[in-house]
Amino acid sequence: MEDITLKEIIDYAKINEDNARQFYLNAAEHAKRDNVKTFLLALAKQEQTHIDRLNELDKIVDKGGRIPKPHGIVKPLGYAEHLGNVTIDADADYQQVLKFAMAREKEALESYQKYAKLVDDKKAKDLFLLLAGEESEHLRGFENQYDDFMKEIENW
Amino acid sequence: MSDEIKDEKPKKPKVPRQPMPEQDAHKRARNFEEVTTGYTEEQALLEASRCIQCKKPLCTTGCPVGIDIKSFIGLISEKNYLGALGKIKESSLLPAVCGRVCPQEMQCENVCIVGKKNEPVAIGRLERFVADYQGKHGGGDLPKCAPSTGKKVAVVGAGPSGLTAAFDLTVLGHKVTVFEALHKAGGVLVYGIPEFRLPKAIVEREVKVLEAMGVEIKLNYVIGKIKTIDQLMQEDGYDAVYVCNGAGLPWFMGVPGENLNGVFSANEFLTRSNLMKAFDFPNYETPIKKFKNVAVVGGGNVAMDAVRTALRLGAENAYIVYRRSKDELPARAEEIEHAGHEGVKFQLLTAPVRVIGNDEGWVSGMECLQMELGEPDDSGRRRPVAKKGSEFVMELDAVIVSIGTSSNPLLFQTTPGLGQTKKGYIEVESEESCRTTKKGVFAGGDIVTGAATVILAMGAGRNAAKNIDKYLKDGEWWSKENA
């Protein structure tokens, strides 16, 4: 992999998060179910908090400060392993959106882990691992939500 | 609470808890007759004698509708069975139903003081006994109703919640019309719970009581299609509407292959068998395909009903596939036990990942993953974790998905101003008040809480009736902004 600066990594991550944010906003606009619309808007808001977090890292880099050390990967529950190609449309329900969100976080986690392996620079590697760690937290958060949701509905 | 328990000084009952007579497991696994046959009078009297008539009974607090259990058991001991039934009916419209399907082991019997040192009094079985006694011997008067208030209330849905609300509102003097989408009243009691657990004649009997009281039940009437809620209120002159149409839209797993032939929702499978009497084909017109190897995905009471129905329809192997362990199965202990005795196989800690089909588009198997329970998280919950590389295939020709239900979007699409929760249920001020975000419209039961028990739905119906009555008198409403 060519040399990549920390700023470029953060910009790349911001683009990913912003794409996700835009996607959720767009999906919310088209969602037929009010509850799904609300959930999608909440997801878009959540992506904005991730962008805010990346902006903070950006400022640290600008000031020549130290990027926090990677805090490790949160072990996933494995629910995203067999999701396949998940898509959502205007008719999507809460479960489908949750599955989509899990699949997206898993993809982001795996891509950062892959890039961390490809770069030689220690700081760049650590930054990718830091981002991977954060994505793993997001993934686990959605997995927990999915498990909670299943627990709630299956009591039937 | 502990002081109260100490006060009672539970004594050892002289007689053991009376077992419920039931059909032999092998025999019943192939017929649709009721599994349990009910107490004899002698057994009921013995069981009633086990109640120590606590000064401060906890059983009533354990009942979602607050039945005066101590009193009704006391009346059984006096052989005043109709009196006992009347006592129950002060709080619960459907004792013959609740005596059969309520999870008493988690409610009244769970807090029974006798149960602290011995087996609890079999409250549910006694409740069923007195209701069945009336069914066999007759007797009991129609409840007295207050003079007409001139107010009209529409009840959307003739399930346990709607029937309870209709009963209470009628007693209070209001004119009630129940709108039911299906061709029979009873909701889940007729389409969901199988004949072998709840004979439909019992539900029909209770519905007839309501009709005799003056409740009008309009069948085959889908609110949102034939008429909207706004039309009911603005054109037909209903002063209030109680929405209790249940959560009838099944959730699916969202895995590949779920659209193959041979995959059913438990709703469809049970509706075919129960409501449409497909189990009695060709005496009834609706057919149901007989499968050899059937998996029911889910672990609740509906899953147990579906898997036991599959057995009775002729399945050689009927499995429960559930992602957690036996301890977490949400079904009633009694239903799990009955299913096990009848030959149902439990494939636990198993999560389906895809349904496999043959060249003709029919189910031929299901790929599953083994799960294990993780370490307890902050909430103490041990979440199921997928075991990597543990994939295996079950050979099947039918998969019945029984993982829960959500709300039908129809009412939201046709009722401006009706708020919806994140999970898709009707938004209410509180489950106690049943007031929705639309003035004059109340909601309760599964459409508010998600799928729950019959008794909780009945409790919601009772709350709704109380609050509708209040609204019809004072016209007061709430504002979400001021809440």
XYZ file of C-alpha atoms in Angstrom:
639
model
C 0.000 0.000 0.000
C 1.227 3.487 -0.831
C 2.127 5.793 2.030
C -0.955 7.301 3.502
C -1.164 10.171 5.941
C -3.197 10.117 9.114
C -5.274 12.945 7.750
C -6.071 10.936 4.609
C -7.175 7.984 6.740
C -9.457 10.201 8.798
C -10.849 11.829 5.652
C -11.536 8.405 4.211
C -13.319 7.355 7.396
C -15.332 10.570 7.392
C -16.437 9.962 3.819
C -17.606 6.465 4.787
C -19.526 7.743 7.782
C -21.025 10.569 5.775
C -22.084 8.165 3.029
C -23.821 6.090 5.644
C -25.441 9.190 7.145
C -26.686 10.298 3.726
C -27.931 6.796 3.004
C -29.969 6.658 6.204
C -31.382 10.144 5.595
C -32.373 9.190 2.068
C -33.887 5.910 3.256
C -35.803 7.774 5.963
C -37.261 10.079 3.344
C -38.630 7.113 1.424
C -39.592 4.815 4.302
C -43.304 4.043 4.326
C -43.465 3.146 8.005
C -43.266 5.985 10.491
C -41.441 3.898 13.079
C -38.804 2.877 10.526
C -38.455 6.474 9.397
C -37.768 7.490 12.999
C -35.242 4.691 13.435
C -33.420 5.610 10.226
C -33.212 9.242 11.288
C -31.754 8.111 14.618
C -29.165 6.071 12.731
C -28.270 9.096 10.599
C -27.829 11.098 13.794
C -25.623 8.361 15.199
C -23.444 8.481 12.081
C -23.106 12.231 12.629
C -21.704 11.565 16.099
C -19.132 9.286 14.482
C -18.220 12.105 12.078
C -17.894 14.473 15.047
C -15.565 11.989 16.688
C -13.443 11.822 13.526
C -13.343 15.635 13.413
C -11.899 15.549 16.924
C -9.205 13.136 15.760
C -8.604 15.426 12.807
C -7.944 18.350 15.143
C -5.518 16.260 17.166
C -3.600 15.424 13.984
C -3.629 19.085 12.901
C -2.120 20.110 16.203
C 0.462 17.336 15.993
C -1.018 15.686 19.074
C -1.128 11.997 19.903
C -3.918 9.880 18.498
C -5.401 7.672 21.239
C -4.130 4.111 21.253
C -6.370 1.417 19.754
C -8.521 -0.069 22.497
C -8.979 -3.451 20.897
C -11.804 -5.150 19.101
C -15.053 -5.839 20.923
C -15.913 -9.477 20.339
C -18.946 -9.695 18.063
C -21.865 -12.030 18.731
C -21.542 -13.357 15.178
C -25.033 -12.330 14.039
C -23.646 -10.472 11.020
C -21.708 -13.474 9.734
C -24.447 -14.965 7.576
C -26.468 -11.942 6.612
C -25.525 -12.092 2.933
C -26.404 -9.149 0.720
C -28.769 -7.121 2.885
C -30.628 -4.244 1.290
C -33.423 -2.012 2.477
C -36.206 -0.388 0.514
C -39.202 1.799 1.235
C -41.099 -1.168 2.702
C -38.280 -2.156 5.067
C -39.200 -2.941 8.646
C -37.250 -2.438 11.855
C -35.639 -5.884 11.671
C -34.380 -5.341 8.125
C -32.887 -1.974 9.010
C -31.111 -3.486 12.013
C -29.688 -6.243 9.822
C -28.555 -3.674 7.284
C -26.870 -1.638 10.008
C -25.082 -4.745 11.333
C -23.882 -5.654 7.840
C -22.605 -2.116 7.263
C -20.673 -1.989 10.538
C -19.184 -5.419 9.884
C -18.009 -4.306 6.458
C -16.430 -1.142 7.914
C -14.755 -3.130 10.692
C -13.291 -5.617 8.248
C -12.056 -2.954 5.860
C -10.188 -1.075 8.629
C -8.711 -4.322 9.868
C -7.597 -5.119 6.319
C -6.010 -1.669 5.855
C -4.266 -1.956 9.208
C -2.553 -5.082 7.893
C -1.617 -3.410 4.607
C 0.134 -0.332 5.982
C 3.647 -0.360 7.424
C 3.589 2.940 9.238
C 2.964 2.301 12.936
C 0.857 5.441 13.453
C -1.302 4.703 10.405
C -1.685 1.085 11.521
C -2.738 2.203 14.992
C -5.219 4.681 13.585
C -6.835 2.016 11.416
C -6.968 -0.298 14.422
C -8.489 2.475 16.502
C -11.167 2.968 13.846
C -11.681 -0.792 13.611
C -12.135 -0.910 17.374
C -14.769 1.791 17.212
C -16.604 0.034 14.398
C -16.557 -3.175 16.438
C -18.282 -1.287 19.253
C -20.922 -0.058 16.821
C -21.386 -3.577 15.448
C -21.758 -5.026 18.928
C -24.216 -2.272 19.789
C -26.419 -3.273 16.869
C -26.011 -6.967 17.682
C -27.162 -6.259 21.222
C -30.126 -4.325 19.863
C -30.928 -7.215 17.555
C -30.752 -9.718 20.408
C -32.939 -7.466 22.570
C -35.413 -7.154 19.734
C -35.514 -10.922 19.184
C -35.921 -11.539 22.892
C -38.808 -9.108 22.976
C -40.700 -10.477 19.989
C -40.063 -14.173 20.548
C -41.814 -14.104 23.918
C -44.920 -15.115 22.056
C -43.700 -8.670 51.375
C -41.393 -10.924 53.402
C -43.147 -9.834 56.606
C -46.469 -10.832 55.132
C -45.109 -14.219 54.264
C -43.793 -14.714 57.800
C -47.174 -13.666 59.207
C -48.900 -16.458 57.377
C -46.777 -19.295 58.799
C -47.531 -21.698 55.933
C -48.516 -25.121 57.127
C -47.904 -28.291 55.261
C -51.122 -29.068 53.354
C -52.650 -32.370 54.340
C -53.157 -33.342 50.724
C -50.711 -33.090 47.855
C -51.358 -30.854 44.839
C -53.860 -32.675 42.706
C -52.481 -33.681 39.333
C -54.380 -32.624 36.237
C -55.896 -35.616 34.452
C -54.722 -35.765 30.868
C -54.839 -37.950 27.786
C -51.984 -40.407 27.330
C -49.113 -38.590 25.587
C -48.741 -41.062 22.702
C -52.439 -41.140 22.033
C -53.000 -37.411 22.237
C -50.002 -36.630 20.016
C -52.139 -37.877 17.130
C -55.524 -36.344 17.956
C -56.912 -32.849 18.413
C -58.949 -33.537 21.539
C -58.138 -31.516 24.625
C -54.915 -32.673 26.277
C -56.025 -32.076 29.844
C -59.446 -33.228 30.863
C -60.006 -31.115 33.968
C -60.514 -31.827 37.665
C -63.353 -33.964 38.907
C -65.446 -32.443 41.670
C -63.627 -34.604 44.200
C -60.236 -33.424 43.004
C -61.365 -29.801 42.985
C -62.533 -30.075 46.592
C -59.259 -31.702 47.639
C -57.243 -29.034 45.860
C -59.364 -26.221 47.301
C -58.720 -27.668 50.760
C -55.002 -26.974 50.251
C -55.638 -23.209 50.242
C -54.803 -21.897 53.719
C -57.028 -18.796 53.276
C -54.196 -16.372 54.053
C -55.012 -13.189 55.948
C -52.970 -11.232 53.418
C -53.120 -13.273 50.221
C -50.414 -12.576 47.674
C -52.094 -14.575 44.904
C -54.429 -11.708 44.040
C -51.480 -9.355 43.603
C -49.912 -11.914 41.280
C -52.971 -11.914 39.032
C -52.843 -9.275 36.266
C -56.575 -8.602 36.679
C -56.627 -8.963 40.461
C -59.062 -11.880 40.837
C -60.147 -12.422 44.466
C -58.610 -15.893 44.453
C -58.863 -16.620 48.149
C -62.615 -15.982 48.076
C -63.360 -18.048 45.018
C -61.402 -20.996 46.389
C -63.259 -20.602 49.673
C -66.548 -20.814 47.776
C -65.378 -23.992 46.031
C -64.705 -25.516 49.443
C -68.308 -24.688 50.309
C -69.376 -26.395 47.057
C -70.779 -23.082 45.865
C -69.315 -23.437 42.391
C -71.490 -20.859 40.674
C -70.715 -18.439 43.495
C -67.019 -19.099 42.907
C -67.488 -18.414 39.214
C -69.345 -15.203 39.971
C -66.477 -14.104 42.201
C -63.962 -14.696 39.390
C -66.201 -12.925 36.895
C -66.082 -9.788 39.021
C -62.566 -9.420 37.633
C -62.217 -11.706 34.633
C -64.619 -12.288 31.786
C -63.065 -15.532 30.543
C -62.268 -17.944 33.385
C -62.645 -21.057 31.234
C -60.042 -19.602 28.892
C -57.667 -18.228 31.511
C -57.918 -21.412 33.574
C -56.450 -23.176 30.557
C -53.978 -20.798 28.979
C -52.756 -18.361 31.647
C -49.160 -18.799 32.837
C -50.254 -19.176 36.473
C -46.858 -20.548 37.438
C -45.428 -17.099 36.733
C -48.318 -15.159 38.228
C -50.728 -16.095 41.024
C -49.230 -19.520 41.763
C -45.725 -18.074 41.766
C -46.539 -16.010 44.862
C -48.904 -18.481 46.549
C -47.833 -18.739 50.169
C -48.417 -22.502 50.257
C -45.880 -22.673 47.443
C -43.130 -21.299 49.661
C -42.653 -24.689 51.285
C -44.811 -26.975 49.197
C -46.324 -26.988 45.764
C -48.604 -23.976 45.285
C -52.370 -24.322 45.175
C -53.420 -25.152 41.605
C -55.335 -21.899 41.155
C -55.661 -22.130 37.380
C -57.044 -25.652 37.510
C -59.640 -24.588 40.068
C -60.573 -21.585 37.945
C -61.103 -23.915 35.001
C -63.122 -26.330 37.146
C -65.764 -23.773 38.130
C -66.015 -22.380 34.599
C -66.427 -25.876 33.169
C -68.934 -26.693 35.902
C -71.151 -23.899 34.648
C -70.552 -25.035 31.059
C -71.800 -28.528 31.944
C -74.561 -27.708 34.415
C -75.671 -24.257 33.304
C -76.732 -21.613 35.776
C -75.404 -18.166 36.467
C -77.202 -14.996 35.453
C -76.288 -12.428 32.859
C -74.568 -9.494 34.537
C -76.729 -6.483 35.314
C -76.066 -3.478 33.101
C -76.428 0.187 34.009
C -79.131 2.190 32.216
C -78.128 3.336 28.738
C -75.834 6.355 28.627
C -76.642 6.986 24.971
C -72.923 6.779 24.139
C -71.561 4.532 21.397
C -68.182 2.816 21.514
C -66.504 0.948 18.671
C -64.128 -1.869 19.588
C -61.720 -2.854 16.830
C -60.859 -6.512 17.300
C -62.793 -9.352 18.969
C -59.853 -10.918 20.788
C -59.578 -11.254 24.580
C -58.910 -7.545 25.037
C -61.816 -6.442 22.865
C -64.256 -8.912 24.404
C -63.300 -7.789 27.914
C -63.639 -4.105 27.049
C -66.974 -4.754 25.329
C -68.240 -6.570 28.419
C -67.193 -3.848 30.871
C -68.439 -0.999 28.682
C -71.795 -2.706 28.225
C -72.137 -3.212 31.980
C -71.457 0.516 32.336
C -74.395 1.276 30.034
C -72.625 2.142 26.784
C -73.663 0.739 23.406
C -70.790 -1.337 22.038
C -70.105 -2.601 18.534
C -67.146 -4.910 18.006
C -65.587 -4.965 14.532
C -63.788 -8.232 13.769
C -61.738 -8.809 10.615
C -62.149 -12.606 10.667
C -65.349 -14.589 10.281
C -65.386 -15.650 13.942
C -65.018 -13.697 17.161
C -62.287 -14.638 19.621
C -59.067 -13.436 17.987
C -56.084 -15.485 19.054
C -58.396 -17.720 21.085
C -59.920 -19.069 17.868
C -57.228 -18.681 15.229
C -54.116 -19.168 17.336
C -54.557 -21.495 20.286
C -55.273 -25.030 19.053
C -58.360 -27.058 19.877
C -56.280 -29.488 21.953
C -55.400 -26.673 24.338
C -58.546 -24.581 24.177
C -61.734 -26.078 22.712
C -63.410 -23.491 20.535
C -66.854 -24.256 21.989
C -65.688 -22.486 25.157
C -64.916 -19.286 23.285
C -68.213 -19.477 21.411
C -70.032 -19.793 24.721
C -68.407 -16.635 26.084
C -69.113 -14.703 22.886
C -72.781 -15.687 23.092
C -72.949 -14.229 26.609
C -71.728 -10.895 25.248
C -74.249 -10.954 22.446
C -77.008 -11.766 24.904
C -75.950 -8.674 26.848
C -76.515 -6.567 23.742
C -73.041 -6.292 22.260
C -73.144 -6.209 18.463
C -70.330 -8.099 16.772
C -69.711 -7.296 13.115
C -67.648 -10.054 11.497
C -65.566 -9.923 8.299
C -65.185 -6.219 8.958
C -61.701 -4.803 8.438
C -61.312 -1.368 9.941
C -58.984 0.551 7.681
C -60.494 -1.064 4.594
C -64.278 -1.057 4.932
C -64.330 1.977 7.198
C -61.623 4.077 8.769
C -61.488 5.064 12.419
C -62.272 8.637 11.403
C -65.368 7.454 9.555
C -66.524 5.501 12.593
C -66.271 8.634 14.703
C -67.356 11.311 12.252
C -69.949 9.505 10.126
C -71.220 6.675 12.297
C -71.352 8.644 15.517
C -69.083 6.570 17.732
C -68.012 8.615 20.718
C -64.870 6.574 21.353
C -62.907 3.787 19.692
C -60.884 1.078 21.393
C -58.248 -0.402 19.079
C -57.198 -3.874 20.164
C -56.669 -5.658 16.881
C -53.574 -7.498 18.099
C -50.203 -7.811 16.480
C -51.057 -10.116 13.631
C -48.285 -9.473 11.144
C -45.705 -12.229 11.527
C -42.006 -11.549 11.729
C -39.833 -13.704 9.503
C -36.182 -14.533 10.002
C -34.978 -12.596 6.968
C -32.717 -15.456 5.846
C -32.235 -16.720 2.274
C -34.736 -19.360 1.172
C -37.556 -18.126 3.349
C -39.803 -17.772 0.281
C -39.615 -21.485 -0.594
C -42.727 -23.653 -0.627
C -43.079 -25.305 2.739
C -42.114 -22.239 4.773
C -45.032 -20.904 6.808
C -45.558 -18.315 9.450
C -46.977 -19.887 12.599
C -49.950 -17.549 12.123
C -50.821 -19.039 8.762
C -50.181 -22.610 9.835
C -52.261 -22.305 12.989
C -55.012 -20.267 11.339
C -55.380 -22.924 8.659
C -55.522 -25.675 11.212
C -57.547 -23.983 13.970
C -59.819 -21.373 12.490
C -60.326 -23.011 9.116
C -60.351 -26.517 10.677
C -57.908 -27.869 8.118
C -57.047 -30.636 10.573
C -60.505 -32.001 9.814
C -60.145 -31.897 6.004
C -62.209 -32.908 3.964
C -65.006 -32.246 6.454
C -63.860 -28.646 6.214
C -62.751 -27.094 2.940
C -59.329 -25.691 3.819
C -56.495 -28.122 3.072
C -53.172 -28.364 4.878
C -50.202 -30.277 3.553
C -48.918 -33.069 5.732
C -45.154 -32.938 6.239
C -42.716 -35.579 7.437
C -39.965 -33.504 9.002
C -41.035 -30.164 10.394
C -39.004 -27.529 12.218
C -40.663 -24.738 14.130
C -38.325 -21.803 14.689
C -39.001 -20.099 18.021
C -39.547 -21.120 21.612
C -42.707 -19.416 22.799
C -46.191 -20.768 23.405
C -47.129 -20.229 19.763
C -44.119 -22.263 18.670
C -45.218 -25.072 21.007
C -48.745 -24.882 19.586
C -47.407 -25.049 16.031
C -45.029 -27.938 16.636
C -47.662 -29.975 18.486
C -50.135 -29.261 15.696
C -47.562 -30.458 13.142
C -47.225 -33.709 15.104
C -50.963 -34.197 15.192
C -51.158 -33.585 11.462
C -48.819 -36.532 10.971
C -45.209 -35.306 11.121
C -42.741 -38.087 11.918
C -40.206 -35.642 13.297
C -41.215 -32.309 14.739
C -38.470 -30.019 16.059
C -38.331 -26.840 18.057
C -35.364 -24.802 16.822
C -34.457 -22.122 19.330
C -31.408 -19.879 19.554
C -31.034 -20.010 23.320
C -31.080 -22.827 25.878
C -33.927 -24.680 27.563
C -33.805 -22.363 30.569
C -34.621 -19.383 28.343
C -37.471 -20.968 26.393
C -40.250 -18.382 26.721
C -43.089 -20.936 26.559
C -44.948 -22.077 29.665
C -43.216 -24.924 31.477
C -46.352 -27.042 31.129
C -46.451 -26.587 27.347
C -42.767 -27.489 27.010
C -43.317 -30.570 29.132
C -46.376 -31.631 27.164
C -44.539 -31.126 23.880
C -41.613 -33.220 25.118
C -43.878 -36.047 26.268
C -45.612 -36.056 22.901
C -42.323 -36.592 21.096
C -41.280 -33.091 20.033
C -37.500 -32.843 19.657
C -35.718 -29.759 20.949
C -32.863 -28.420 18.840
C -31.679 -25.749 21.247
C -28.886 -23.158 20.954
C -29.455 -23.264 17.240
C -29.951 -20.368 14.833
C -31.092 -20.897 11.232
C -29.028 -19.100 8.604
C -30.788 -20.247 5.413
C -33.559 -22.488 4.192
C -32.508 -24.937 1.492
C -34.788 -25.921 -1.391
C -35.014 -28.707 -3.936
C -35.342 -28.309 -7.714
C -39.119 -27.978 -7.440
C -38.853 -25.041 -5.066
C -39.869 -26.938 -1.937
C -38.002 -26.950 1.352
C -35.477 -29.764 1.649
C -33.503 -28.582 4.648
C -32.310 -25.738 6.789
C -28.737 -24.697 7.467
C -28.206 -23.727 11.074
C -25.458 -22.434 13.303
C -24.775 -23.648 16.793
C -24.873 -20.981 19.451
C -23.474 -20.757 22.955
C -24.435 -18.427 25.747
C -21.861 -15.700 26.303
C -20.687 -14.232 29.578
C -23.318 -12.171 31.398
C -23.285 -8.549 30.210
C -23.905 -5.469 32.360
C -27.581 -6.336 32.547
C -26.744 -9.888 33.607
C -28.053 -11.285 30.363
C -26.146 -14.079 28.649
C -26.535 -13.329 24.980
C -26.334 -16.167 22.493
C -23.080 -16.104 20.512
C -22.622 -17.857 17.176
C -20.000 -20.634 17.224
C -17.680 -20.156 14.271
C -17.628 -23.042 11.799
C -20.511 -24.840 13.516
C -22.829 -24.872 10.484
C -24.951 -27.977 10.012
C -27.968 -28.927 7.942
C -31.294 -30.284 9.203
C -33.230 -32.375 6.678
C -36.743 -30.981 6.567
C -39.723 -30.554 4.321
C -41.380 -27.736 6.253
C -40.240 -24.764 8.294
C -42.700 -22.866 10.470
C -41.470 -19.471 11.597
C -42.720 -18.550 15.033
C -40.485 -15.736 16.202
C -43.131 -13.143 16.955
C -45.498 -10.705 15.356
C -45.750 -7.004 14.710
C -48.557 -4.623 13.924
C -50.367 -4.485 10.635
C -49.520 -1.092 9.068
C -53.075 -0.653 7.720
C -54.454 1.275 10.677
C -51.515 3.676 10.752
C -51.844 4.300 7.030
C -55.539 5.112 7.331
C -55.649 6.922 10.671
C -54.004 10.352 10.636
C -52.712 11.350 14.051
C -52.323 7.824 15.410
C -48.791 7.735 16.843
C -46.481 4.748 16.401
C -43.604 3.486 18.548
C -40.162 2.573 17.209
C -41.115 -1.114 17.183
C -44.277 -0.331 15.204
C -46.940 -0.529 17.902
C -49.537 2.101 18.778
C -48.174 4.867 20.957
C -50.174 5.457 24.130
C -49.900 7.872 27.006
C -49.471 4.848 29.268
C -50.596 1.225 29.269
C -52.790 2.159 32.213
C -54.708 4.953 30.461
C -54.741 3.371 26.957
C -55.078 6.888 25.480
C -53.443 7.188 22.048
C -52.221 10.379 20.415
C -55.614 10.758 18.727
C -58.470 12.144 20.799
C -61.189 9.620 21.541
C -59.100 6.680 20.350
C -57.823 4.215 22.943
C -55.580 1.212 22.349
C -54.480 -1.810 24.341
C -53.347 -5.418 24.187
C -50.754 -6.736 21.770
C -51.086 -3.738 19.436
C -49.566 -1.650 22.227
C -47.318 -4.043 24.126
C -46.349 -6.465 21.394
C -47.360 -10.094 21.689
C -48.175 -10.954 25.302
C -50.551 -13.202 27.217
C -54.325 -13.510 27.064
C -54.715 -12.292 30.631
C -52.588 -9.190 30.018
C -54.678 -8.377 26.957
C -57.791 -8.782 29.096
C -56.268 -6.508 31.732
C -55.720 -3.887 29.029
C -59.339 -4.248 27.938
C -60.460 -3.619 31.487
C -58.219 -0.518 31.805
C -59.466 0.759 28.482
C -63.116 0.353 29.464
C -62.519 2.243 32.713
C -60.765 5.092 30.925
C -63.231 5.225 28.034
C -66.044 5.519 30.560
C -64.217 8.397 32.236
C -63.569 10.090 28.891
C -67.200 9.770 27.874
C -68.129 11.582 31.071
C -65.493 14.342 31.232
C -64.150 14.537 27.653
C -60.618 15.101 28.978
C -57.636 14.151 26.853
C -53.869 14.379 27.172
C -51.282 16.209 25.152
C -48.019 14.546 24.221
C -46.266 17.896 24.479
C -47.428 18.369 28.073
C -46.792 14.759 29.077
